Coordinates of C-alpha atoms in Angstrom, one line a residue:
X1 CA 253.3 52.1 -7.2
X2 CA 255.2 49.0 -7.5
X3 CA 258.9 48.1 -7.2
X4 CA 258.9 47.7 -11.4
X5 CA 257.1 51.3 -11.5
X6 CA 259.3 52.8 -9.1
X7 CA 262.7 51.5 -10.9
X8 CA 261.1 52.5 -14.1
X9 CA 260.4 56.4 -12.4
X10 CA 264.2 56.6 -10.8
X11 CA 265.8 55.6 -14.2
X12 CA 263.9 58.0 -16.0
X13 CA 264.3 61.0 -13.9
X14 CA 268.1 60.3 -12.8
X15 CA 269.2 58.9 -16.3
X16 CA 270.7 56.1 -14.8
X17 CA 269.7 52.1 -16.5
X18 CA 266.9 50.3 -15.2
X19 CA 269.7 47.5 -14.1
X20 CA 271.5 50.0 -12.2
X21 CA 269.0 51.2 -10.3
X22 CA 267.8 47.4 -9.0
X23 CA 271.4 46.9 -8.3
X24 CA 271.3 49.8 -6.1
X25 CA 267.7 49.5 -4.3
X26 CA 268.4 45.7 -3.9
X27 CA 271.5 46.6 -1.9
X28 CA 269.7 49.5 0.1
X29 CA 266.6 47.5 1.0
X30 CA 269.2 45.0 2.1
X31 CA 271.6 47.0 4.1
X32 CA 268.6 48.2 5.8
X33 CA 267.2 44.9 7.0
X34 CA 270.2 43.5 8.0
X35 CA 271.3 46.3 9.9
X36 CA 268.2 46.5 11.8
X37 CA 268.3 42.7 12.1
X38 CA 271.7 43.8 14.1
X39 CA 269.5 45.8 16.3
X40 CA 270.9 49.0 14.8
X41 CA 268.6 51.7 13.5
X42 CA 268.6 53.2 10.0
X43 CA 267.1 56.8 9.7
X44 CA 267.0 58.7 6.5
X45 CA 266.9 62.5 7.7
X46 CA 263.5 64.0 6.1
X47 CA 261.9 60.7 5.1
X48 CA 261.8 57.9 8.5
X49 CA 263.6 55.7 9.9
X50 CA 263.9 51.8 10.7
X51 CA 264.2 50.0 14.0
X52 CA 263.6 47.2 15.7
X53 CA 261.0 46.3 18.5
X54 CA 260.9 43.9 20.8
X55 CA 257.4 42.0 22.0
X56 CA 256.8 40.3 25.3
X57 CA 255.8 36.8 25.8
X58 CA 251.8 37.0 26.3
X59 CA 248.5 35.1 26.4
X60 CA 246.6 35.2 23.3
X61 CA 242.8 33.7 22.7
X62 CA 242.1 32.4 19.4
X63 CA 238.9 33.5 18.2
X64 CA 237.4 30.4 16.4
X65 CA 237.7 28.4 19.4
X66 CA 238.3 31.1 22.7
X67 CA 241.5 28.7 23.8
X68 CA 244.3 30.4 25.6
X69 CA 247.3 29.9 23.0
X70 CA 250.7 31.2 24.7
X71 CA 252.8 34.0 22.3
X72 CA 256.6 33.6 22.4
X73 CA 258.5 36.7 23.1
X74 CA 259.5 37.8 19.1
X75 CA 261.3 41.0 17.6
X76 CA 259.3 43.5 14.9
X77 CA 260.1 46.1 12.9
X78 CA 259.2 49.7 12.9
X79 CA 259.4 52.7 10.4
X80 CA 258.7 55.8 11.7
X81 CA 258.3 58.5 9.4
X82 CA 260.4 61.7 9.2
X83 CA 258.7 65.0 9.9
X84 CA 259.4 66.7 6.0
X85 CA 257.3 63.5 4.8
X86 CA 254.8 63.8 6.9
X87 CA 254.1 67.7 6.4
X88 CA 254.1 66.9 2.0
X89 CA 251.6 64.3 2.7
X90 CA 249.8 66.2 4.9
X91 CA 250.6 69.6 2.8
X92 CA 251.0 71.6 5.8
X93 CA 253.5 73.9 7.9
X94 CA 257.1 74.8 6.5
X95 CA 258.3 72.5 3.4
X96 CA 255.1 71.9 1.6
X97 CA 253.8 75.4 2.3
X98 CA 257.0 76.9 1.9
X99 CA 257.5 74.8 -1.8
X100 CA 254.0 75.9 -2.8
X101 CA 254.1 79.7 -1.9
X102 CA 257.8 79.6 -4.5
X103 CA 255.6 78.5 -7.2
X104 CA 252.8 80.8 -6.7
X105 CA 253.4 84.2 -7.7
X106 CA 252.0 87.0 -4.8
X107 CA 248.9 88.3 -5.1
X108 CA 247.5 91.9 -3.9
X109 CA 244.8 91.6 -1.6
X110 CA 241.5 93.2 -2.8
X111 CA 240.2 96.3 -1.1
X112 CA 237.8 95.6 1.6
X113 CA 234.2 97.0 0.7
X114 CA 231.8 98.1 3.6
X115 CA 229.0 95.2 3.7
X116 CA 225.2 95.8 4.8
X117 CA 224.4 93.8 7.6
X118 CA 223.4 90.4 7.0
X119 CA 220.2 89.0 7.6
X120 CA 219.5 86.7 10.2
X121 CA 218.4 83.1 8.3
X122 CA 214.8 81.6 9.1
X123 CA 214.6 79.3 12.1
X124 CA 213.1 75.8 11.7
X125 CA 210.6 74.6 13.7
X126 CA 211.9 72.1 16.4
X127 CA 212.0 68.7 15.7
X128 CA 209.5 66.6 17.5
X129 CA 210.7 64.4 20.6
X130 CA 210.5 61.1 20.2
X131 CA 208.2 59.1 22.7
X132 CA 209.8 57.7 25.7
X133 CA 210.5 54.3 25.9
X134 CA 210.1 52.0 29.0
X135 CA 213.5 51.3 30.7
X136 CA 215.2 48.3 29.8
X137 CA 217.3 45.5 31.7
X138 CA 221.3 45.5 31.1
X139 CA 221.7 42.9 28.1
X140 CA 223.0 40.0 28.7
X141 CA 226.4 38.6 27.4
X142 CA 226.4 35.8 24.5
X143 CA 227.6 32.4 25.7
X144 CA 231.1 31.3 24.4
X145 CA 230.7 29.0 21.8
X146 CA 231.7 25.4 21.8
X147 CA 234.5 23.8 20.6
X148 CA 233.9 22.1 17.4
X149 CA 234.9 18.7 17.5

């Protein structure tokens, strides 16, 4: 789903104009990154939260060419999401189960019925071993490849 979908989906299940509702997700999405630019975090109780991380100044390689290239220090962002999301995606434990069961009408249980043992199944021959195979040396590592000039 895209921003355009998702206006279109909140304007017809609120009742509220699609111009409304980009007035009012524009303004949240940015409330929410410049408070977290701030260093604050933004947590919506039930669905995640926002902050902001911070990265240390390290030594990276750069795979085409195996150089050292020096990282700056930078600042990230991270959502984390809020446990009553994560248990309807997941649909497990309390809310999901608990929304699901409301639906469902109860159901009696069937009586149990005595059952006749059941047979053991057929066993399968065993699989034959494959032949042993001489020992080998340790591989050895690929050189690093040259610069390309």
């Amino acid at each position: 789903m895209n921003k355009t979908q998702l206006v279109e989906q909140i304007a017809t299940s609120t009742g509220v104009g699609k111009p409304d509702v980009e007035k009012v997700m524009k303004s949240f999405i940015d409330t929410v990154q410049q408070s977290v630019k701030k260093g604050e975090k933004v947590s919506l109780p039930g669905f995640g939260g926002w902050s902001q991380t911070q990265r240390k100044a390290r030594t990276a390689r750069n795979p085409r060419t195996g150089v050292a290239v020096k990282v700056p220090a930078g600042k990230g962002v991270k959502f984390t999401v809020g446990a009553t999301f994560k248990d309807i995606v997941a649909a497990k434990r309390g809310t999901a189960a608990k929304t699901a069961a409301a639906k469902a009408p109860a159901k009696k249980a069937p009586a149990k019925a005595t059952k006749a043992p059941a047979k053991a199944p057929a066993r399968k021959a065993p699989a034959k071993a494959a032949p042993a195979k001489a020992a080998k040396a340790p591989a050895k590592k690929a050189p690093a490849r040259a610069a390309k000039r």
